[in-house]
Tab-separated table of C-alpha atoms in Angstrom:
chain	number	residue	atom	x	y	z
A	423	MET	CA	-27.150	-16.347	7.114
A	424	PRO	CA	-28.722	-14.466	4.114
A	425	LEU	CA	-29.911	-11.801	6.544
A	426	LEU	CA	-26.230	-11.347	7.777
A	427	PHE	CA	-25.064	-11.295	4.155
A	428	TYR	CA	-27.545	-8.592	3.057
A	429	THR	CA	-27.147	-6.413	6.073
A	430	SER	CA	-23.349	-6.272	5.769
A	431	SER	CA	-23.730	-5.758	1.973
A	432	VAL	CA	-25.967	-2.772	2.449
A	433	ILE	CA	-23.539	-1.336	5.023
A	434	ALA	CA	-20.658	-1.922	2.691
A	435	ILE	CA	-22.391	-0.064	-0.186
A	436	LEU	CA	-23.518	2.847	2.050
A	437	ALA	CA	-20.047	3.199	3.451
A	438	THR	CA	-18.410	3.149	0.059
A	439	ILE	CA	-20.832	5.903	-1.136
A	440	MET	CA	-19.843	7.935	1.847
A	441	VAL	CA	-16.193	7.384	1.024
A	442	ILE	CA	-16.759	8.994	-2.423
A	443	THR	CA	-18.863	11.914	-1.276
A	444	ARG	CA	-16.926	12.994	1.929
A	445	TYR	CA	-14.989	16.212	1.293
A	446	HIS	CA	-12.499	15.596	4.169
A	447	PRO	CA	-9.901	12.941	3.329
A	448	ILE	CA	-9.698	11.496	6.818
A	449	HIS	CA	-13.471	11.132	7.147
A	450	ALA	CA	-13.469	9.385	3.694
A	451	LEU	CA	-10.840	6.915	4.976
A	452	LEU	CA	-12.757	6.192	8.122
A	453	TYR	CA	-15.795	5.238	5.953
A	454	LEU	CA	-13.425	3.129	4.038
A	455	VAL	CA	-12.457	1.167	7.173
A	456	VAL	CA	-16.192	0.649	7.886
A	457	SER	CA	-16.533	-0.580	4.253
A	458	PHE	CA	-13.671	-3.094	4.684
A	459	LEU	CA	-15.153	-4.376	8.033
A	460	ALA	CA	-18.460	-4.819	6.246
A	461	VAL	CA	-16.675	-6.777	3.415
A	462	ALA	CA	-14.987	-8.964	6.087
A	463	MET	CA	-18.397	-9.645	7.405
A	464	ILE	CA	-19.621	-10.663	4.057
A	465	PHE	CA	-16.748	-13.056	3.719
A	466	LEU	CA	-17.560	-14.539	7.214
A	467	SER	CA	-21.227	-14.992	6.236
A	468	LEU	CA	-20.134	-16.785	3.084
A	469	GLY	CA	-18.124	-19.274	5.145
A	470	ALA	CA	-14.570	-17.872	4.684
A	471	PRO	CA	-13.477	-16.890	8.229
A	472	PHE	CA	-9.798	-16.879	7.281
A	473	VAL	CA	-10.287	-14.329	4.433
A	474	ALA	CA	-12.498	-12.256	6.696
A	475	VAL	CA	-9.830	-12.045	9.413
A	476	LEU	CA	-7.140	-11.279	6.848
A	477	GLU	CA	-9.282	-8.540	5.450
A	478	VAL	CA	-9.458	-6.897	8.899
A	479	ILE	CA	-5.765	-7.562	9.712
A	480	LEU	CA	-4.378	-6.288	6.362
A	481	TYR	CA	-6.805	-3.895	4.870
A	482	ALA	CA	-8.543	-2.308	7.922
A	483	GLY	CA	-5.627	-2.776	10.253
A	484	ALA	CA	-2.509	-2.008	8.238
A	485	ILE	CA	-3.109	-0.457	4.862
A	486	ILE	CA	-5.679	2.142	5.840
A	487	VAL	CA	-3.768	3.041	8.949
A	488	LEU	CA	-0.766	3.795	6.667
A	489	LEU	CA	-3.033	5.872	4.393
A	490	ILE	CA	-4.293	7.831	7.312
A	491	PHE	CA	-0.727	8.153	8.599
A	492	VAL	CA	0.300	9.805	5.225
A	493	VAL	CA	-2.741	12.050	5.105
A	494	MET	CA	-2.136	13.106	8.639
A	495	MET	CA	1.344	14.118	7.793
A	496	LEU	CA	0.239	16.107	4.816
A	497	ASN	CA	-1.868	18.097	7.303
A	498	LEU	CA	-4.735	18.786	4.902
A	499	GLY	CA	-7.121	21.205	6.587
A	500	THR	CA	-10.284	22.958	5.750
A	501	ASP	CA	-8.665	24.368	2.524
A	502	THR	CA	-8.557	20.841	0.861
A	503	ALA	CA	-12.162	20.287	1.991
A	504	THR	CA	-13.397	23.502	0.275
A	505	GLN	CA	-11.283	22.516	-2.809
A	506	GLU	CA	-12.899	19.102	-2.811
A	507	LYS	CA	-16.344	20.781	-2.584
A	508	GLN	CA	-15.513	22.895	-5.653
A	509	TRP	CA	-14.373	19.886	-7.666
A	510	LEU	CA	-17.302	17.657	-6.735
A	511	GLN	CA	-19.984	19.672	-8.365
A	512	PRO	CA	-23.252	17.683	-9.097
A	513	LYS	CA	-22.577	17.601	-12.792
A	514	VAL	CA	-19.337	15.740	-12.215
A	515	TRP	CA	-21.536	12.779	-11.103
A	516	ILE	CA	-23.577	12.555	-14.235
A	517	GLY	CA	-21.166	10.760	-16.558
A	518	PRO	CA	-19.998	8.130	-14.052
A	519	SER	CA	-23.421	7.480	-12.663
A	520	LEU	CA	-24.851	6.903	-16.173
A	521	LEU	CA	-22.118	4.375	-16.933
A	522	ALA	CA	-22.568	2.657	-13.594
A	523	LEU	CA	-26.260	2.517	-14.165
A	524	VAL	CA	-25.772	0.595	-17.484
A	525	LEU	CA	-23.549	-1.797	-15.601
A	526	LEU	CA	-26.044	-2.160	-12.781
A	527	SER	CA	-28.892	-2.976	-15.185
A	528	GLU	CA	-26.686	-5.507	-17.015
A	529	MET	CA	-25.964	-7.203	-13.723
A	530	VAL	CA	-29.660	-7.168	-12.749
A	531	ILE	CA	-30.641	-8.774	-16.144
A	532	LEU	CA	-27.986	-11.434	-15.598
A	533	LEU	CA	-29.176	-12.141	-12.148
A	534	MET	CA	-32.704	-12.423	-13.313
A	535	GLN	CA	-31.793	-14.931	-15.996
A	536	GLY	CA	-29.728	-17.189	-13.662
A	537	ASP	CA	-31.229	-19.881	-11.614
A	538	ASN	CA	-32.317	-18.585	-8.274
A	539	ALA	CA	-30.904	-21.402	-6.163
A	540	ASP	CA	-30.068	-20.594	-2.581
A	541	MET	CA	-26.596	-19.469	-1.643
A	542	GLN	CA	-24.536	-22.483	-0.939
A	543	VAL	CA	-22.361	-21.874	2.163
A	544	THR	CA	-19.626	-24.278	2.806
A	545	PRO	CA	-17.223	-23.168	5.448
A	546	VAL	CA	-13.622	-23.330	4.382
A	547	GLU	CA	-11.080	-24.204	7.003
A	548	ILE	CA	-7.665	-22.479	7.217
A	549	LYS	CA	-5.953	-25.708	6.611
A	550	GLN	CA	-7.715	-26.107	3.189
A	551	VAL	CA	-6.841	-22.609	2.205
A	552	SER	CA	-3.175	-23.154	3.093
A	553	ILE	CA	-2.911	-26.550	1.390
A	554	SER	CA	-4.403	-25.132	-1.889
A	555	LEU	CA	-2.134	-22.126	-1.625
A	556	TYR	CA	0.999	-24.245	-1.245
A	557	LYS	CA	-0.007	-26.994	-3.664
A	558	GLU	CA	-1.991	-25.713	-6.689
A	559	TYR	CA	-1.197	-22.052	-6.382
A	560	ILE	CA	2.374	-22.271	-5.282
A	561	ILE	CA	3.643	-20.381	-8.420
A	562	ALA	CA	1.218	-17.576	-7.770
A	563	LEU	CA	2.323	-17.336	-4.133
A	564	GLU	CA	6.010	-17.293	-5.119
A	565	LEU	CA	5.402	-14.606	-7.731
A	566	ALA	CA	3.501	-12.542	-5.119
A	567	GLY	CA	6.540	-12.998	-2.888
A	568	PHE	CA	8.842	-11.767	-5.613
A	569	LEU	CA	6.673	-8.739	-6.255
A	570	LEU	CA	6.617	-7.821	-2.563
A	571	MET	CA	10.305	-8.264	-2.266
A	572	ALA	CA	10.831	-5.979	-5.233
A	573	GLY	CA	8.497	-3.443	-3.545
A	574	ILE	CA	10.478	-3.550	-0.357
A	575	VAL	CA	13.763	-3.153	-2.175
A	576	GLY	CA	12.369	-0.192	-4.119
A	577	ALA	CA	11.025	1.404	-1.004
A	578	ALA	CA	14.353	0.923	0.825
A	579	HIS	CA	16.131	2.497	-2.150
A	580	ILE	CA	13.885	5.518	-2.298
A	581	GLY	CA	14.003	5.973	1.389
A	582	LYS	CA	17.741	5.623	1.660
A	583	HIS	CA	19.305	8.527	3.450
A	584	LYS	CA	22.053	9.765	1.167
A	585	LYS	CA	24.905	10.519	3.503
A	586	LYS	CA	27.118	13.348	2.625
A	587	HIS	CA	30.080	13.829	4.899
A	588	LEU	CA	29.847	17.594	5.252
A	589	HIS	CA	31.027	19.574	8.067
A	590	ARG	CA	28.147	20.967	9.932
A	591	PHE	CA	29.035	24.568	8.999
A	592	LEU	CA	29.276	23.583	5.297
A	593	GLN	CA	25.884	23.879	3.645
A	594	GLU	CA	25.011	21.767	0.776
A	595	GLU	CA	24.377	24.769	-1.479
A	596	ASN	CA	27.857	26.191	-0.870
A	597	LEU	CA	29.320	22.813	-1.863
A	598	ASP	CA	27.306	22.756	-5.070
A	599	ALA	CA	28.386	26.213	-5.919
A	600	GLU	CA	31.967	25.320	-5.312
A	601	ASN	CA	31.584	22.246	-7.504
A	602	LYS	CA	30.230	24.439	-10.273
A	603	LYS	CA	33.129	26.890	-9.903
A	604	MET	CA	35.596	24.013	-10.149
A	605	LYS	CA	33.901	22.714	-13.310
A	606	GLN	CA	34.121	26.272	-14.794
A	607	VAL	CA	37.693	26.437	-13.980
A	608	GLU	CA	38.347	23.005	-15.456
A	609	GLU	CA	36.448	24.023	-18.636
A	610	THR	CA	38.433	27.257	-19.052
A	611	VAL	CA	41.591	25.348	-18.509
A	612	ASN	CA	40.616	22.767	-21.085
A	613	ASN	CA	39.634	25.538	-23.506
B	1184	MET	CA	-25.272	-24.385	25.871
B	1185	THR	CA	-28.421	-22.341	26.352
B	1186	VAL	CA	-28.876	-18.728	25.453
B	1187	MET	CA	-29.044	-17.661	29.087
B	1188	GLN	CA	-25.830	-19.335	29.804
B	1189	HIS	CA	-24.152	-17.384	27.047
B	1190	VAL	CA	-25.613	-14.130	28.243
B	1191	TRP	CA	-24.304	-14.978	31.807
B	1192	ILE	CA	-20.823	-15.657	30.510
B	1193	VAL	CA	-20.797	-12.455	28.512
B	1194	LEU	CA	-21.952	-10.383	31.408
B	1195	GLY	CA	-19.629	-12.118	33.774
B	1196	VAL	CA	-16.526	-11.703	31.645
B	1197	LEU	CA	-17.452	-8.053	31.143
B	1198	PHE	CA	-18.008	-7.473	34.911
B	1199	VAL	CA	-14.747	-9.146	35.886
B	1200	LEU	CA	-12.736	-7.341	33.173
B	1201	LEU	CA	-13.987	-3.843	33.921
B	1202	ASN	CA	-13.326	-4.482	37.597
B	1203	ILE	CA	-9.894	-5.674	36.937
B	1204	GLY	CA	-9.330	-2.575	34.730
B	1205	ALA	CA	-10.371	-0.292	37.538
B	1206	GLY	CA	-8.652	-2.195	40.164
B	1207	LEU	CA	-5.359	-2.072	38.410
B	1208	ILE	CA	-5.233	1.674	39.251
B	1209	TRP	CA	-4.679	0.751	42.818
B	1210	VAL	CA	-2.502	-2.288	42.099
B	1211	GLU	CA	-0.177	-0.388	39.928
B	1212	ARG	CA	0.205	2.524	42.303
B	1213	ARG	CA	0.770	0.124	45.305
B	1214	MET	CA	3.129	-1.977	43.582
B	1215	LEU	CA	5.127	0.941	42.020
B	1216	ALA	CA	5.386	2.407	45.513
B	1217	LEU	CA	6.538	-0.929	46.941
B	1218	TRP	CA	9.281	-1.223	44.363
B	1219	GLN	CA	10.335	2.356	44.739
B	1220	ASP	CA	10.338	2.143	48.569
B	1221	ARG	CA	7.430	4.414	49.345
B	1222	LEU	CA	4.003	3.784	50.702
B	1223	GLY	CA	1.708	4.789	47.753
B	1224	PRO	CA	-1.985	5.500	48.207
B	1225	ASN	CA	-2.892	4.464	51.816
B	1226	ARG	CA	-5.508	6.931	53.067
B	1227	ALA	CA	-8.932	5.988	51.502
B	1228	GLY	CA	-10.145	2.677	52.911
B	1229	PRO	CA	-8.105	-0.374	53.992
B	1230	LEU	CA	-4.571	-0.171	52.278
B	1231	GLY	CA	-5.977	2.680	50.260
B	1232	ILE	CA	-8.076	0.458	48.044
B	1233	LEU	CA	-10.780	3.068	47.824
B	1234	ILE	CA	-8.456	5.247	45.638
B	1235	VAL	CA	-10.085	3.329	42.839
B	1236	LEU	CA	-13.463	4.751	43.732
B	1237	ALA	CA	-12.059	8.247	44.178
B	1238	ASP	CA	-10.208	8.086	40.922
B	1239	THR	CA	-13.275	6.872	39.012
B	1240	LEU	CA	-15.502	9.477	40.593
B	1241	LYS	CA	-13.081	12.156	39.719
B	1242	LEU	CA	-12.966	11.102	36.073
B	1243	PHE	CA	-16.669	10.959	35.905
B	1244	PHE	CA	-17.218	14.471	37.303
B	1245	LYS	CA	-14.350	16.350	35.597
B	1246	GLU	CA	-15.402	18.745	32.832
B	1247	ASP	CA	-15.586	16.686	29.612
B	1248	TRP	CA	-14.127	19.306	27.221
B	1249	VAL	CA	-14.019	19.050	23.457
B	1250	PRO	CA	-11.487	21.617	22.160
B	1251	PRO	CA	-13.212	24.080	19.615
B	1252	PHE	CA	-10.314	23.383	17.212
B	1253	ALA	CA	-10.782	19.584	17.376
B	1254	ASP	CA	-12.544	17.456	14.769
B	1255	LYS	CA	-15.551	16.787	17.021
B	1256	TRP	CA	-16.883	13.384	16.029
B	1257	VAL	CA	-13.512	11.751	15.451
B	1258	PHE	CA	-12.354	13.122	18.711
B	1259	ILE	CA	-15.238	11.481	20.498
B	1260	ILE	CA	-15.039	8.087	18.710
B	1261	ALA	CA	-11.343	7.616	19.229
B	1262	PRO	CA	-11.347	6.709	22.948
B	1263	ALA	CA	-14.186	4.320	22.425
B	1264	ILE	CA	-12.265	2.388	19.810
B	1265	VAL	CA	-9.458	1.265	22.099
B	1266	VAL	CA	-11.814	-0.024	24.835
B	1267	ALA	CA	-14.096	-1.736	22.342
B	1268	SER	CA	-11.252	-3.506	20.365
B	1269	VAL	CA	-9.550	-4.747	23.547
B	1270	LEU	CA	-12.851	-6.004	24.995
B	1271	MET	CA	-13.599	-7.697	21.694
B	1272	SER	CA	-10.300	-9.457	21.875
B	1273	PHE	CA	-11.390	-11.151	25.201
B	1274	VAL	CA	-14.134	-12.830	23.313
B	1275	VAL	CA	-11.794	-15.637	22.150
B	1276	ILE	CA	-9.920	-16.235	25.450
B	1277	PRO	CA	-10.880	-19.410	27.331
B	1278	PHE	CA	-10.936	-18.566	31.048
B	1279	ALA	CA	-11.681	-22.085	32.055
B	1280	PRO	CA	-12.992	-25.211	30.326
B	1281	GLY	CA	-16.412	-24.172	28.972
B	1282	ILE	CA	-16.092	-20.550	29.930
B	1283	VAL	CA	-15.379	-18.840	26.730
B	1284	VAL	CA	-17.574	-16.231	24.936
B	1285	ALA	CA	-16.949	-17.457	21.429
B	1286	ASP	CA	-14.466	-20.314	20.722
B	1287	LEU	CA	-13.693	-19.197	17.188
B	1288	ASN	CA	-11.746	-21.375	14.747
B	1289	VAL	CA	-9.686	-18.313	13.761
B	1290	GLY	CA	-9.304	-17.313	17.475
B	1291	LEU	CA	-5.756	-16.220	17.430
B	1292	LEU	CA	-6.163	-14.298	14.145
B	1293	PHE	CA	-9.231	-12.553	15.577
B	1294	PHE	CA	-7.092	-11.397	18.428
B	1295	LEU	CA	-4.460	-9.996	16.115
B	1296	ALA	CA	-7.178	-8.407	13.959
B	1297	MET	CA	-8.681	-6.618	16.988
B	1298	SER	CA	-5.297	-5.387	18.216
B	1299	SER	CA	-4.673	-3.948	14.744
B	1300	ILE	CA	-8.045	-2.151	14.884
B	1301	GLY	CA	-6.862	-0.678	18.311
B	1302	VAL	CA	-4.140	1.341	16.496
B	1303	TYR	CA	-7.019	3.614	15.210
B	1304	SER	CA	-7.758	4.970	18.672
B	1305	ILE	CA	-4.205	6.509	18.861
B	1306	VAL	CA	-4.014	7.676	15.346
B	1307	LEU	CA	-7.464	9.290	15.315
B	1308	GLY	CA	-7.236	10.609	18.773
B	1309	GLY	CA	-3.930	12.292	18.046
B	1310	TRP	CA	-5.094	13.674	14.654
B	1311	ALA	CA	-8.481	14.849	15.723
B	1312	SER	CA	-6.973	16.816	18.750
B	1313	ASN	CA	-5.390	19.223	16.173
B	1314	ASN	CA	-2.476	19.692	18.314
B	1315	LYS	CA	1.211	19.300	17.344
B	1316	TYR	CA	2.233	17.180	20.359
B	1317	ALA	CA	-0.815	14.937	20.037
B	1318	LEU	CA	0.006	14.469	16.300
B	1319	LEU	CA	3.559	13.578	16.956
B	1320	GLY	CA	2.408	11.007	19.504
B	1321	ALA	CA	-0.061	9.604	17.007
B	1322	LEU	CA	2.654	9.278	14.350
B	1323	ARG	CA	4.916	7.492	16.796
B	1324	GLY	CA	2.147	5.319	18.072
B	1325	ALA	CA	0.990	4.280	14.534
B	1326	SER	CA	4.396	3.357	13.310
B	1327	GLN	CA	5.284	1.551	16.618
B	1328	MET	CA	2.154	-0.463	16.612
B	1329	ILE	CA	2.123	-1.354	12.975
B	1330	ALA	CA	5.693	-2.496	13.223
B	1331	TYR	CA	5.313	-4.565	16.362
B	1332	GLU	CA	2.081	-6.160	15.103
B	1333	VAL	CA	4.144	-7.968	12.599
B	1334	PHE	CA	6.464	-9.542	15.194
B	1335	MET	CA	3.527	-10.321	17.376
B	1336	GLY	CA	1.741	-12.285	14.769
B	1337	LEU	CA	4.902	-14.100	13.628
B	1338	SER	CA	5.964	-14.905	17.128
B	1339	LEU	CA	2.729	-16.856	17.605
B	1340	MET	CA	3.093	-18.903	14.504
B	1341	GLY	CA	5.453	-21.444	16.102
B	1342	VAL	CA	2.753	-22.263	18.587
B	1343	VAL	CA	0.226	-22.504	15.819
B	1344	MET	CA	2.432	-24.853	13.869
B	1345	MET	CA	2.847	-27.082	16.853
B	1346	THR	CA	-0.845	-27.134	17.673
B	1347	GLY	CA	-2.092	-27.271	14.057
B	1348	SER	CA	-4.959	-24.802	15.006
B	1349	PHE	CA	-5.702	-21.183	15.646
B	1350	LYS	CA	-8.382	-22.083	18.155
B	1351	LEU	CA	-7.371	-21.083	21.664
B	1352	THR	CA	-8.921	-24.120	23.446
B	1353	ASP	CA	-6.956	-26.380	21.167
B	1354	ILE	CA	-3.768	-24.499	21.915
B	1355	VAL	CA	-4.445	-24.892	25.673
B	1356	GLU	CA	-5.233	-28.522	25.350
B	1357	ALA	CA	-2.064	-29.100	23.400
B	1358	GLN	CA	-0.112	-28.022	26.502
B	1359	ARG	CA	-1.273	-30.871	28.786
B	1360	ASP	CA	2.088	-32.458	28.731
B	1361	MET	CA	4.316	-29.473	28.470
B	1362	TRP	CA	3.666	-25.725	28.418
B	1363	PHE	CA	4.704	-24.015	25.269
B	1364	PHE	CA	7.141	-21.610	26.914
B	1365	ILE	CA	9.582	-24.454	27.154
B	1366	LYS	CA	9.376	-25.343	23.453
B	1367	GLN	CA	8.952	-21.658	22.178
B	1368	PRO	CA	11.113	-19.515	24.498
B	1369	ILE	CA	11.932	-17.074	21.651
B	1370	GLY	CA	8.341	-16.900	20.673
B	1371	LEU	CA	7.381	-16.053	24.232
B	1372	VAL	CA	10.013	-13.350	24.659
B	1373	ILE	CA	9.127	-11.714	21.363
B	1374	PHE	CA	5.460	-11.989	21.954
B	1375	PHE	CA	5.821	-10.237	25.290
B	1376	ILE	CA	7.970	-7.484	23.980
B	1377	ALA	CA	5.611	-6.942	21.082
B	1378	GLY	CA	2.771	-6.894	23.628
B	1379	ILE	CA	4.460	-4.104	25.631
B	1380	ALA	CA	4.798	-2.136	22.462
B	1381	GLU	CA	1.193	-2.782	21.412
B	1382	THR	CA	-0.178	-1.636	24.720
B	1383	HIS	CA	2.363	1.247	24.563
B	1384	ARG	CA	3.258	0.623	28.137
B	1385	LEU	CA	6.529	1.781	29.739
B	1386	PRO	CA	9.339	1.281	28.639
B	1387	PHE	CA	7.784	1.538	25.120
B	1388	ASP	CA	5.357	4.397	25.904
B	1389	ILE	CA	6.906	6.744	23.482
B	1390	PRO	CA	3.561	7.829	21.892
B	1391	GLU	CA	2.719	9.481	25.166
B	1392	ALA	CA	6.211	10.135	26.456
B	1393	GLU	CA	5.336	12.840	28.985
B	1394	SER	CA	8.741	14.294	29.227
B	1395	GLU	CA	8.817	15.108	25.477
B	1396	LEU	CA	5.225	15.219	24.312
B	1397	ILE	CA	3.261	16.407	27.307
B	1398	ALA	CA	0.947	13.426	27.142
B	1399	GLY	CA	1.251	12.628	23.438
B	1400	TYR	CA	-1.906	11.556	21.606
B	1401	HIS	CA	-4.221	12.103	24.584
B	1402	ALA	CA	-2.951	15.514	25.548
B	1403	GLU	CA	-6.303	17.174	24.752
B	1404	TYR	CA	-8.497	14.692	26.403
B	1405	SER	CA	-10.183	15.218	29.697
B	1406	GLY	CA	-12.859	13.653	31.928
B	1407	MET	CA	-14.108	10.263	30.969
B	1408	LYS	CA	-12.779	10.380	27.471
B	1409	PHE	CA	-9.301	10.376	28.940
B	1410	GLY	CA	-10.544	7.700	31.349
B	1411	MET	CA	-11.463	5.458	28.357
B	1412	PHE	CA	-7.856	5.693	27.171
B	1413	PHE	CA	-6.658	5.079	30.686
B	1414	ILE	CA	-9.061	2.012	31.155
B	1415	GLY	CA	-8.116	0.819	27.649
B	1416	GLU	CA	-4.514	0.727	28.579
B	1417	TYR	CA	-5.151	-1.317	31.649
B	1418	LEU	CA	-7.458	-3.671	29.812
B	1419	GLY	CA	-4.663	-4.023	27.165
B	1420	ILE	CA	-2.195	-5.093	29.929
B	1421	THR	CA	-4.745	-7.590	31.129
B	1422	LEU	CA	-5.236	-8.830	27.526
B	1423	ILE	CA	-1.644	-9.408	26.807
B	1424	SER	CA	-1.177	-11.042	30.146
B	1425	ALA	CA	-4.075	-13.364	29.574
B	1426	MET	CA	-2.866	-14.119	26.083
B	1427	THR	CA	0.646	-14.921	27.376
B	1428	ALA	CA	-0.847	-17.130	30.066
B	1429	THR	CA	-3.172	-18.952	27.582
B	1430	ILE	CA	-0.709	-19.427	24.747
B	1431	PHE	CA	2.590	-20.126	26.493
B	1432	PHE	CA	1.702	-21.009	30.107
B	1433	GLY	CA	-1.135	-23.474	29.731
B	1434	GLY	CA	-4.095	-21.165	30.348
B	1435	TRP	CA	-6.400	-22.888	32.859
B	1436	LEU	CA	-4.231	-26.004	33.171
B	1437	GLY	CA	-2.522	-26.617	36.445
B	1438	PRO	CA	-2.524	-29.034	39.430
B	1439	GLU	CA	-5.932	-30.389	40.282
B	1440	PHE	CA	-6.308	-28.887	43.837
B	1441	LEU	CA	-7.407	-25.583	42.430
B	1442	PRO	CA	-10.190	-25.004	39.825
B	1443	GLY	CA	-9.173	-24.010	36.259
B	1444	TRP	CA	-10.188	-20.362	36.478
B	1445	VAL	CA	-8.053	-19.817	39.622
B	1446	TRP	CA	-5.014	-20.983	37.755
B	1447	PHE	CA	-5.891	-18.797	34.770
B	1448	PHE	CA	-6.273	-15.684	36.830
B	1449	THR	CA	-3.155	-16.419	38.945
B	1450	LYS	CA	-1.087	-16.621	35.845
B	1451	THR	CA	-2.553	-13.524	34.280
B	1452	PHE	CA	-2.037	-11.654	37.492
B	1453	ALA	CA	1.617	-12.637	37.610
B	1454	PHE	CA	2.121	-11.183	34.124
B	1455	ILE	CA	0.296	-8.047	35.078
B	1456	LEU	CA	2.655	-7.674	37.965
B	1457	PHE	CA	5.547	-8.155	35.616
B	1458	PHE	CA	4.225	-5.325	33.329
B	1459	ILE	CA	4.203	-2.945	36.347
B	1460	LEU	CA	7.641	-4.121	37.405
B	1461	LEU	CA	8.841	-3.255	33.969
B	1462	ARG	CA	7.498	0.173	34.354
B	1463	ALA	CA	9.165	0.570	37.686
B	1464	SER	CA	12.593	-0.549	36.473
B	1465	LEU	CA	13.260	0.275	32.943
B	1466	PRO	CA	14.139	3.547	31.106
B	1467	ARG	CA	12.346	4.609	27.902
B	1468	PRO	CA	14.341	3.962	24.707
B	1469	ARG	CA	14.606	6.600	21.988
B	1470	TYR	CA	12.159	6.383	19.208
B	1471	ASP	CA	14.601	5.332	16.524
B	1472	GLN	CA	16.164	2.849	18.903
B	1473	LEU	CA	12.763	1.130	19.356
B	1474	MET	CA	12.223	0.878	15.576
B	1475	GLU	CA	15.761	-0.313	14.892
B	1476	TYR	CA	15.438	-2.929	17.687
B	1477	GLY	CA	12.216	-4.189	16.219
B	1478	TRP	CA	13.252	-4.410	12.542
B	1479	LYS	CA	16.969	-5.365	12.817
B	1480	ILE	CA	16.868	-7.697	15.800
B	1481	LEU	CA	13.258	-9.008	16.447
B	1482	LEU	CA	12.299	-9.655	12.877
B	1483	PRO	CA	15.342	-11.861	11.943
B	1484	LEU	CA	14.899	-13.654	15.275
B	1485	VAL	CA	11.229	-14.324	14.823
B	1486	LEU	CA	11.662	-15.462	11.192
B	1487	ALA	CA	14.436	-17.826	12.332
B	1488	ASN	CA	12.112	-19.112	15.065
B	1489	VAL	CA	9.358	-19.866	12.599
B	1490	MET	CA	11.904	-21.517	10.254
B	1491	ILE	CA	13.445	-23.695	12.886
B	1492	THR	CA	10.085	-24.715	14.350
B	1493	GLY	CA	8.924	-25.828	10.956
B	1494	ALA	CA	12.033	-27.707	10.292
B	1495	VAL	CA	12.080	-29.541	13.598
B	1496	LEU	CA	8.338	-30.389	13.147
B	1497	LEU	CA	9.038	-31.877	9.650
B	1498	TRP	CA	12.043	-33.742	11.050
B	1499	LEU	CA	10.092	-35.224	13.912
B	1500	LYS	CA	7.351	-36.304	11.543
B	1501	GLY	CA	9.927	-38.292	9.707
């Protein structure tokens, strides 16, 4: 089991590095999918098959597909890749890497201090997950439901097609211009 | 079970599936011909069955061309994803008692996860082709499959609630007294419709709708890369048929005079024929009609199904 864990961790880290360094957005997203699959594998090796499968269904299978969908429609070509190349000069990396290095050394120190007991793997059944979700964490679950509902309502509102009953020969601009004219007329009358 | 037995099961399943996938070329064309009152392929071999060989050879020896404007590596990977993800789904299907590659505790979820990975082949294939028709096909395919995945997952939840397990052997065993299609008719219908949309078969083949989009997402593909999409589609049909048989029609269960795997394959084959019959008889809906149908009819229905199933189960429990 530790072998599985470490292999998938290394893949996850490598894939994530590739996500950051790719110039082409779709290639970066593909590496992100690999990274999510590796994280799912990590969950599986830690005895959480349910979380692992959800990771694949939701993150790899739905969210990234939607991201790729959006990027696809934006039709980012080689221009964006060259732009990215210009932005990602080597000196851009210095600041973040230094900060991350400090964090890494902190983590290493903490790990060295802790007791080096073996990883305890206890498989968690789906039933246990659902029981704890609907008993102890019911409020968190309901709140997440509210949040998602709000998100859906917001999306539906933004995406709502505003219907204007225009004749097909009547352009919107013409209508606006006419409205303005009417307003001007009204103002002059009021004055 | 020994390691060798495992290896034999894996190889056997792979062998049978790939042969079914290839054999469906002939079955589909013969059956379509039968329903459309023609003869169909009848020259090569008895009843034209060697058309399978001819078609496969043709696919292998055609020029395998990668367009210069395509994104080369993504273009190559895309057709492999569909076949790999569908074959991975077969891992959890019990063909007969004891004959299953991996009887996972999360079997049903694993199947859903793999079918959601399958979306990538369409999206990436369409995008990497760098062709407007292919891109349109990919856009349609992605939105269609993401939408219908939701209904597919929810339609199975009634069965899961009644079994109390995601394991497919448990689901089959729970059908000893009564197959689930009697208790879950709405679940069955919605699962099958979602399955057609997931495999993007006619009548829901709008990602490749040849009358509008040439061939949609695989317009730029040739040779065996196209062959992979082709075989992936047939394997997808087999997968949905096998899942329908397993989840709603008792899998390997049946009267004793035939062994379990014969029952399983008979049921699966019946659903494959139904898929082909649908192709022969139904017109393709418009894209917006398909989405509207999904979100406005199937979603409320499937949610009501989950709610009623849960309520009845609680009521029976007392």
